[in-house]
PDB file of C-alpha atoms in Angstrom:
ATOM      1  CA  UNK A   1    -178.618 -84.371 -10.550  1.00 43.00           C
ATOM      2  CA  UNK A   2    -179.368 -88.249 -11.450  1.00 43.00           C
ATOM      3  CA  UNK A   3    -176.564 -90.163  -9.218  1.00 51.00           C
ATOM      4  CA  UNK A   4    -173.891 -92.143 -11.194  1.00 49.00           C
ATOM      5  CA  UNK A   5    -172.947 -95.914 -11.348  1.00 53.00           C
ATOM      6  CA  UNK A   6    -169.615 -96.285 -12.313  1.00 56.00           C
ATOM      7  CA  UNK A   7    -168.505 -99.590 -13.862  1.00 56.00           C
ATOM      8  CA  UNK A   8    -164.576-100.751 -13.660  1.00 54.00           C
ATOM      9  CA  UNK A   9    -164.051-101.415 -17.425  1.00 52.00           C
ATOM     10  CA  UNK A  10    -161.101-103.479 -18.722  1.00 44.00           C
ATOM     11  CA  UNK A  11    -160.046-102.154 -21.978  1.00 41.00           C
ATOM     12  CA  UNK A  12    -157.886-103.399 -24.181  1.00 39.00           C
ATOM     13  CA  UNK A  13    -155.761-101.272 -26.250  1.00 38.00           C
ATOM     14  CA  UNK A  14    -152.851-102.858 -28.758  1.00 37.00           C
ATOM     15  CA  UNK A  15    -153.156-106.293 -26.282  1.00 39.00           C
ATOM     16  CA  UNK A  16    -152.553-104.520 -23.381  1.00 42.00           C
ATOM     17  CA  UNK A  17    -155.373-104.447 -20.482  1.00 44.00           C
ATOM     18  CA  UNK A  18    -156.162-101.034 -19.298  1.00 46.00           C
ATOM     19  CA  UNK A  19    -158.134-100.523 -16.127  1.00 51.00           C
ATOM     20  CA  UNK A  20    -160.349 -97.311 -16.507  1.00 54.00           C
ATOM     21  CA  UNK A  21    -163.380 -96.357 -14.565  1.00 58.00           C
ATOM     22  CA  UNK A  22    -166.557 -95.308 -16.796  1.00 59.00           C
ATOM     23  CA  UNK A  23    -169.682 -93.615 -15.159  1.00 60.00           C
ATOM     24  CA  UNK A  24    -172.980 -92.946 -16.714  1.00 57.00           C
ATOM     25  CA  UNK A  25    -176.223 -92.196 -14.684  1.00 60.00           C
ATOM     26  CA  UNK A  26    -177.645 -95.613 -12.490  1.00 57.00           C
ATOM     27  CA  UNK A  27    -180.734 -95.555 -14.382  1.00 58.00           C
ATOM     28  CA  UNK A  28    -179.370 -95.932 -18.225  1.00 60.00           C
ATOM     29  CA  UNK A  29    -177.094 -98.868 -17.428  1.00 62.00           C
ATOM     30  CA  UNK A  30    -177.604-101.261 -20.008  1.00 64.00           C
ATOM     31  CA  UNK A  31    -175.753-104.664 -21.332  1.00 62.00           C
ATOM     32  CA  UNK A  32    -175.983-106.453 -24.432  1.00 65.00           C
ATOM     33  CA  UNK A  33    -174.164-109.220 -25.713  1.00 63.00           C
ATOM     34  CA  UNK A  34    -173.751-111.069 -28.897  1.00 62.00           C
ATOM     35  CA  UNK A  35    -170.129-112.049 -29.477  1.00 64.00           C
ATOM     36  CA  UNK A  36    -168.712-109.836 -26.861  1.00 67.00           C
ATOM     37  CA  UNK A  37    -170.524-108.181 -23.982  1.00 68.00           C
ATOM     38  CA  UNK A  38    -171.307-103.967 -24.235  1.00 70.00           C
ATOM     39  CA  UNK A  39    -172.451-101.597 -21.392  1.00 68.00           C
ATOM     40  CA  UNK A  40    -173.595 -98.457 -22.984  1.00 67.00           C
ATOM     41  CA  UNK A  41    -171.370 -99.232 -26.509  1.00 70.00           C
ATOM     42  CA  UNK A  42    -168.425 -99.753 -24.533  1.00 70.00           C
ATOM     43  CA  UNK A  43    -166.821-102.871 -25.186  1.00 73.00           C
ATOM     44  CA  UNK A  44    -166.396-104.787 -21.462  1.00 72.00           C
ATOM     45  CA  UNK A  45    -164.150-107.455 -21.063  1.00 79.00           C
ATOM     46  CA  UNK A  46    -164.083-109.258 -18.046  1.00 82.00           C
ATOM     47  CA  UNK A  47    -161.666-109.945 -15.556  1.00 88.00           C
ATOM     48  CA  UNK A  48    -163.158-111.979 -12.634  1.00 92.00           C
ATOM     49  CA  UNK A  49    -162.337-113.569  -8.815  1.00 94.00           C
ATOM     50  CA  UNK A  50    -164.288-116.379  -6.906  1.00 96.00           C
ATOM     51  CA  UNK A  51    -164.931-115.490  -3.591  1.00 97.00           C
ATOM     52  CA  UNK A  52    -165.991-118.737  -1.490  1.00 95.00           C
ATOM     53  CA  UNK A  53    -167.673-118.789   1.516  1.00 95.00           C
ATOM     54  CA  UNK A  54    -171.765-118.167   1.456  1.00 96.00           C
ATOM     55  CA  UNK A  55    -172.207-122.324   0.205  1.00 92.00           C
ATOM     56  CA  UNK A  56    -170.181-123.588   3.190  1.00 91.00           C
ATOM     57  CA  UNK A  57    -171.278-123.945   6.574  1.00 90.00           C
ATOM     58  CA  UNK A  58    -169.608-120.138   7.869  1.00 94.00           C
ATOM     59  CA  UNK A  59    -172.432-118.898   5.894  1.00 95.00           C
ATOM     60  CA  UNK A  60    -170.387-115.996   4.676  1.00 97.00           C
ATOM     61  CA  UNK A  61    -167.528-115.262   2.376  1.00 97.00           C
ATOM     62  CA  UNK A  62    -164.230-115.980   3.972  1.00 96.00           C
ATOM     63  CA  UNK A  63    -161.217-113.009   4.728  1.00 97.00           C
ATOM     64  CA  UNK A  64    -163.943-111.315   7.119  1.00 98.00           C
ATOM     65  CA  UNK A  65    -162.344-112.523  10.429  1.00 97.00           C
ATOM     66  CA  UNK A  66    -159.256-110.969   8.942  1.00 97.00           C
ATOM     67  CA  UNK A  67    -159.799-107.955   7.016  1.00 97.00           C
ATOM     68  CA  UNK A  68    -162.524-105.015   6.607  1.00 98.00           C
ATOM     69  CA  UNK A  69    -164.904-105.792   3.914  1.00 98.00           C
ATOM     70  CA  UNK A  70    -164.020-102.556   2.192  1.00 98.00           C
ATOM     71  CA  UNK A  71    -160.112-103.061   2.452  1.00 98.00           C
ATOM     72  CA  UNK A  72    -160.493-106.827   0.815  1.00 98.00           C
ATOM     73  CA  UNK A  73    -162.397-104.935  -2.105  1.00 97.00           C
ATOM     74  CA  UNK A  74    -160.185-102.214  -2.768  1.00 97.00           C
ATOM     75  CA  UNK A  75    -157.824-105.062  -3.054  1.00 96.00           C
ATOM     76  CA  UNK A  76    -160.322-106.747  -5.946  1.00 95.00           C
ATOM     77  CA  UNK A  77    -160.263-103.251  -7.526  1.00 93.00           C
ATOM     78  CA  UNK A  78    -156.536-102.653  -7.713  1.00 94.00           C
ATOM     79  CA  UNK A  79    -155.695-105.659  -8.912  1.00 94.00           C
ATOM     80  CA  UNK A  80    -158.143-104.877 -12.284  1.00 90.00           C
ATOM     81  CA  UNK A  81    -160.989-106.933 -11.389  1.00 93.00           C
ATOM     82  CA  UNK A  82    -163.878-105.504 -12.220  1.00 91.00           C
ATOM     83  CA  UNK A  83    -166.443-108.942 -11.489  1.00 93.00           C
ATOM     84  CA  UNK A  84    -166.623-111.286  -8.484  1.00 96.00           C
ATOM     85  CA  UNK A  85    -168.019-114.681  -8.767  1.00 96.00           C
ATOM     86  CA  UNK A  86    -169.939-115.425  -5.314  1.00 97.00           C
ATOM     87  CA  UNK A  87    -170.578-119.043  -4.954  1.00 95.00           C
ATOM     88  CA  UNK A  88    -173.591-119.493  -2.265  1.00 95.00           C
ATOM     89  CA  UNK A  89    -175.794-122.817  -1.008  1.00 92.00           C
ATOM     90  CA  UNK A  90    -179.312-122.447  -1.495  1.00 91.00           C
ATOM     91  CA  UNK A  91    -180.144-122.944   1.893  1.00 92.00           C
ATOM     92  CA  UNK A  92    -179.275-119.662   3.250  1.00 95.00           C
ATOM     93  CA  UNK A  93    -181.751-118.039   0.752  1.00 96.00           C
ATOM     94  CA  UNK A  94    -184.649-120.850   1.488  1.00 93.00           C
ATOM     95  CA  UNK A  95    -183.587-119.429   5.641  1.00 94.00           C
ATOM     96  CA  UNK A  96    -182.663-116.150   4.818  1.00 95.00           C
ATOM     97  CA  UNK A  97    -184.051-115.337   8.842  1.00 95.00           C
ATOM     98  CA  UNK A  98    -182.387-117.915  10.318  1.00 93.00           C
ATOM     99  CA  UNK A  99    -178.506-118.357   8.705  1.00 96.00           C
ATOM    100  CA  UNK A 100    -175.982-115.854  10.611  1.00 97.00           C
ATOM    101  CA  UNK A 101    -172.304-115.976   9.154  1.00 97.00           C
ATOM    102  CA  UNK A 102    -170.167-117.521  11.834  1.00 96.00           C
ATOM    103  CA  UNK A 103    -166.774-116.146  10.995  1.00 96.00           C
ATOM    104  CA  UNK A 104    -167.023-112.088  10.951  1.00 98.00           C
ATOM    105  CA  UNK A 105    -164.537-110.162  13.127  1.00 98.00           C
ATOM    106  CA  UNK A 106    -166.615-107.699  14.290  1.00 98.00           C
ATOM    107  CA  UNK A 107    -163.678-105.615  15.826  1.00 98.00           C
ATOM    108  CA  UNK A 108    -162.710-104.867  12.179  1.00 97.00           C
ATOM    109  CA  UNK A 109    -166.284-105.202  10.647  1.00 98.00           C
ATOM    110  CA  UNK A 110    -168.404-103.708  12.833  1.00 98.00           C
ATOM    111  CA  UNK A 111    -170.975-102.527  10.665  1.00 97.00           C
ATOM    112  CA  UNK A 112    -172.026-106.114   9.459  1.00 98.00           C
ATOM    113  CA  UNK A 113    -172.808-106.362  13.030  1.00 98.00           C
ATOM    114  CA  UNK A 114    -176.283-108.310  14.001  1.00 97.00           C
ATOM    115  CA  UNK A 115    -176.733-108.589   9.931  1.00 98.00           C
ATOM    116  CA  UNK A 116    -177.820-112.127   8.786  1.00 98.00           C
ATOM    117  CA  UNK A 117    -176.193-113.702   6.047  1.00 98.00           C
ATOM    118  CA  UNK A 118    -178.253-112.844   3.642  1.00 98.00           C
ATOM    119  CA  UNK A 119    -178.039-109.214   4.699  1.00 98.00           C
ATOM    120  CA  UNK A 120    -174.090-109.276   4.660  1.00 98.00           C
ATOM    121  CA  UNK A 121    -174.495-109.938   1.167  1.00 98.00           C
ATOM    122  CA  UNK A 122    -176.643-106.995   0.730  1.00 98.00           C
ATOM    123  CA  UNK A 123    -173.689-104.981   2.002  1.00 98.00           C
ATOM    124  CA  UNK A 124    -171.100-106.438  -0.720  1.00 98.00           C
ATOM    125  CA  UNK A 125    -172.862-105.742  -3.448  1.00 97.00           C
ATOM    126  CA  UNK A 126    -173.173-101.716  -2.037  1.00 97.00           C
ATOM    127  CA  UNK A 127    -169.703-101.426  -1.493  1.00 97.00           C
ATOM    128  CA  UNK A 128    -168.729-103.254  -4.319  1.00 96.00           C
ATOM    129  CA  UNK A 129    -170.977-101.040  -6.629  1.00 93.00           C
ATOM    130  CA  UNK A 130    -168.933 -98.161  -5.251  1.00 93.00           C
ATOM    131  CA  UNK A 131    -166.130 -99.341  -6.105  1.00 92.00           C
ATOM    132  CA  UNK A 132    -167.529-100.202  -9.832  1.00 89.00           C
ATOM    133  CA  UNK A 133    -167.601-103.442  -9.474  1.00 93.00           C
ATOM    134  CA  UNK A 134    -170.393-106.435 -10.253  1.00 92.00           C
ATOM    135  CA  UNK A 135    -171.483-109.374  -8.888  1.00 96.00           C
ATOM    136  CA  UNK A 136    -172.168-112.586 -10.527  1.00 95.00           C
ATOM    137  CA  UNK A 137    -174.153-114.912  -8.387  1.00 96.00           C
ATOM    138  CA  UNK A 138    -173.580-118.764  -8.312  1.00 93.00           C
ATOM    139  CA  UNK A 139    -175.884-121.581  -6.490  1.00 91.00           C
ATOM    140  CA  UNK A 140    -172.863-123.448  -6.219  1.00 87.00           C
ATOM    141  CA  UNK A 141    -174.848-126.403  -4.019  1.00 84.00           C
ATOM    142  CA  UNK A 142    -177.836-126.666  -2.158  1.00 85.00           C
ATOM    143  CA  UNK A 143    -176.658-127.291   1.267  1.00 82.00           C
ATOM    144  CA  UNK A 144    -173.267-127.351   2.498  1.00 80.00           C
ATOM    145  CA  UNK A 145    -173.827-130.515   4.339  1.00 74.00           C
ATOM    146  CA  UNK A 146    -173.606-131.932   0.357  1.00 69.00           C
ATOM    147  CA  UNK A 147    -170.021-131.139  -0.689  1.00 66.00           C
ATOM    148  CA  UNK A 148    -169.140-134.569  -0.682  1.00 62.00           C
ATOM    149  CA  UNK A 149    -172.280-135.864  -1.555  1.00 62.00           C
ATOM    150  CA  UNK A 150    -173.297-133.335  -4.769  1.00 62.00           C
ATOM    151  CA  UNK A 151    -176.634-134.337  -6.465  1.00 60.00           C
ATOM    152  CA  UNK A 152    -175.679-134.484 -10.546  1.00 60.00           C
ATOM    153  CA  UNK A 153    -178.486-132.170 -11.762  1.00 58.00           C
ATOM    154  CA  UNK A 154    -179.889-128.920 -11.099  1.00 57.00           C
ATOM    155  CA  UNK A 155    -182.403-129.905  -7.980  1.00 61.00           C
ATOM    156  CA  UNK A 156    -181.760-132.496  -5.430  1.00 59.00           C
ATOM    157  CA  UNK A 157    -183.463-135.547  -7.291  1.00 59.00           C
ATOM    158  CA  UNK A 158    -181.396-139.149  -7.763  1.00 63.00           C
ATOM    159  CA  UNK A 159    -180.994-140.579 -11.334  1.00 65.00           C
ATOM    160  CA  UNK A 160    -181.725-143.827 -12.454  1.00 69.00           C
ATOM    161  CA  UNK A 161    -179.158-143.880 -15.642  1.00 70.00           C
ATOM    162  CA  UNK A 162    -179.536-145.810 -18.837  1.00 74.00           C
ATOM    163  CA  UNK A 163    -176.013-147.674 -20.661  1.00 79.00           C
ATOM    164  CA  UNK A 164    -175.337-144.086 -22.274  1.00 77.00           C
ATOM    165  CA  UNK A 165    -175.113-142.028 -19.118  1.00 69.00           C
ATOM    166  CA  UNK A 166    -178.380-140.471 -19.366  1.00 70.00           C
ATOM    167  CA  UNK A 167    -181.371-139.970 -16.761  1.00 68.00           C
ATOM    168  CA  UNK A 168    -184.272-141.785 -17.449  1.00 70.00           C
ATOM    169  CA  UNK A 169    -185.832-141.784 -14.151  1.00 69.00           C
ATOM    170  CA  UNK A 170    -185.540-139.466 -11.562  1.00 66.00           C
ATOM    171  CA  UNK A 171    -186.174-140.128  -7.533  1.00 65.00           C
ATOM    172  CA  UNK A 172    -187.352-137.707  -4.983  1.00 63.00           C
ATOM    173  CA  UNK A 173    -184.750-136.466  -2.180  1.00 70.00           C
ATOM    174  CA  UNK A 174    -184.550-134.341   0.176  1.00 74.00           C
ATOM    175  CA  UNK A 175    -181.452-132.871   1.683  1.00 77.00           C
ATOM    176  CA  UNK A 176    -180.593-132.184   5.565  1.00 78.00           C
ATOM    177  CA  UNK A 177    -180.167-128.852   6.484  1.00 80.00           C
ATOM    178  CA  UNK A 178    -178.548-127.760   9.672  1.00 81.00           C
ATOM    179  CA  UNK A 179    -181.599-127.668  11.154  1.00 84.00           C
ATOM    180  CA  UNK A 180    -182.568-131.480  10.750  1.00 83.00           C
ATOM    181  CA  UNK A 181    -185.316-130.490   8.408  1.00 84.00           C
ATOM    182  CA  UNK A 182    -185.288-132.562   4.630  1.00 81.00           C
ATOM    183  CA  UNK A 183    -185.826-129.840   2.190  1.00 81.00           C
ATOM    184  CA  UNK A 184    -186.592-130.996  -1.642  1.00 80.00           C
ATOM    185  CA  UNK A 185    -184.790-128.721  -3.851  1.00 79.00           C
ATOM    186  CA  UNK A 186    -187.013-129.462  -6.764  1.00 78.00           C
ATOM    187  CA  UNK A 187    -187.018-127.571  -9.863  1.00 78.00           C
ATOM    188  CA  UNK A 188    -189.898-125.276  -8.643  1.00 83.00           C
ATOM    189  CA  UNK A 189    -187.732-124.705  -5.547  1.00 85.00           C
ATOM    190  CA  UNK A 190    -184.801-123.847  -7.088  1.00 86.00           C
ATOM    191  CA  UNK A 191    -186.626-121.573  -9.594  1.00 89.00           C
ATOM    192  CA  UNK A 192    -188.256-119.634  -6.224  1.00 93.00           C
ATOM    193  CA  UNK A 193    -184.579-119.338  -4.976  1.00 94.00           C
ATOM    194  CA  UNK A 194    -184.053-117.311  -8.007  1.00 95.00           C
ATOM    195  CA  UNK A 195    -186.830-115.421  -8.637  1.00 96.00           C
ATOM    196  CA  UNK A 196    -186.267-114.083  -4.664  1.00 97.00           C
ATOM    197  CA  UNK A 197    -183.101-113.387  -5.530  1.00 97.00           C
ATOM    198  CA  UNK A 198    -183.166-111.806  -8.686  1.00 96.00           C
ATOM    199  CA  UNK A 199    -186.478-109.404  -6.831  1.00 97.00           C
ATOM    200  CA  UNK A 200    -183.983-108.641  -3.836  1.00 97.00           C
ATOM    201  CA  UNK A 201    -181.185-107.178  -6.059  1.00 96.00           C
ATOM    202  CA  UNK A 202    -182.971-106.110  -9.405  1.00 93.00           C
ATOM    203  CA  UNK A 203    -182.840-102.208  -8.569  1.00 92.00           C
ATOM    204  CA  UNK A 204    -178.551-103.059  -8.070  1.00 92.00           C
ATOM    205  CA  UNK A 205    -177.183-101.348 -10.938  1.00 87.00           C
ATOM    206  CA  UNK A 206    -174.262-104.329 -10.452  1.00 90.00           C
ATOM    207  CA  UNK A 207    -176.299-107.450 -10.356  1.00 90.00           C
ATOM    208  CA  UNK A 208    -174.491-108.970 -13.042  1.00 81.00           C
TER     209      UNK A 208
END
């Protein structure tokens, strides 16, 4: 018997939003989108939460020191939601070996014991698949060291504008890490931040 993924769908039926729970087998899961975004012809609307916490400097999503990772989901799920928006810092995939979240209760977590932040997040998106619901990834920064100091663009280069606004030159810089090493977050960089991710959690039905 193939194993199922079941996706938390948000209908909508005479402009109400109905919360129903649709499983097909993991390995036909398919989305399209046009106008409006399908998984296997059904029409998915989305109802989505941020969850902060892997792009500041505790490494991890917040709630943890508080609340089991499974109880804070079944809270996303009965409240409809059927995506969560996690923000993250490019840093901790660039260190994946090195960056350990700093604010896990392990008396009410202990299973993301001795698990790396990197790793933790390997454990939301497995409970959160069980609970039919996908994750939406978002290299919010590159550091958290830069939340006051936020390059404009896409990699960690400095603009030289023209009268209209636009970059006509770009400069070259690095950004501090925790570690006191300058990492340039160039365009290649930030592509190879991607491409790991996207190979670490292509098989995850809910990599969304």
């Amino acid at each position: 018997m193939r194993p199922l993924s079941c996706l938390l769908l948000i209908i909508t039926i005479l402009g109400a939003a109905l919360a129903q729970q649709q499983c097909v087998p993991a390995n036909t899961l398919t989305f399209t989108s046009s106008d409006r975004i399908l998984v296997n012809g059904y029409r998915m609307n989305i109802k989505g939460v941020a969850w902060f916490g892997f792009e500041g400097g505790s490494y991890c999503v917040q709630g943890l020191d508080q609340r089991p990772l499974g109880d804070i989901l079944d809270l996303v799920k009965t409240h409809g939601f059927n995506v969560l928006r996690i923000p993250f810092a490019g840093d901790i995939v660039v260190n994946m070996d090195r960056r350990w979240p700093n604010n896990i209760n392990y008396g009410v977590n202990p299973g993301l014991q001795g698990k790396t932040s990197i790793q933790v997040l390997d454990e939301i998106f497995t409970q959160a698949a069980a609970r039919g619901i996908l994750i939406m990834l978002d290299m919010h920064l590159f550091d958290w060291s830069q939340y006051n100091n936020q390059p404009p663009l896409w990699y960690s280069s400095r603009c030289t504008y023209d009268s209209a606004g636009f970059c006509v030159q770009a400069h070259p810089q690095c950004v501090n890490n925790r570690d006191g090493v300058c990492y340039d977050y160039t365009e290649q960089a930030n592509k190879d931040i991607w491409n790991t991710l996207v190979a670490r959690y292509k098989s995850r039905w809910n990599f969304f």
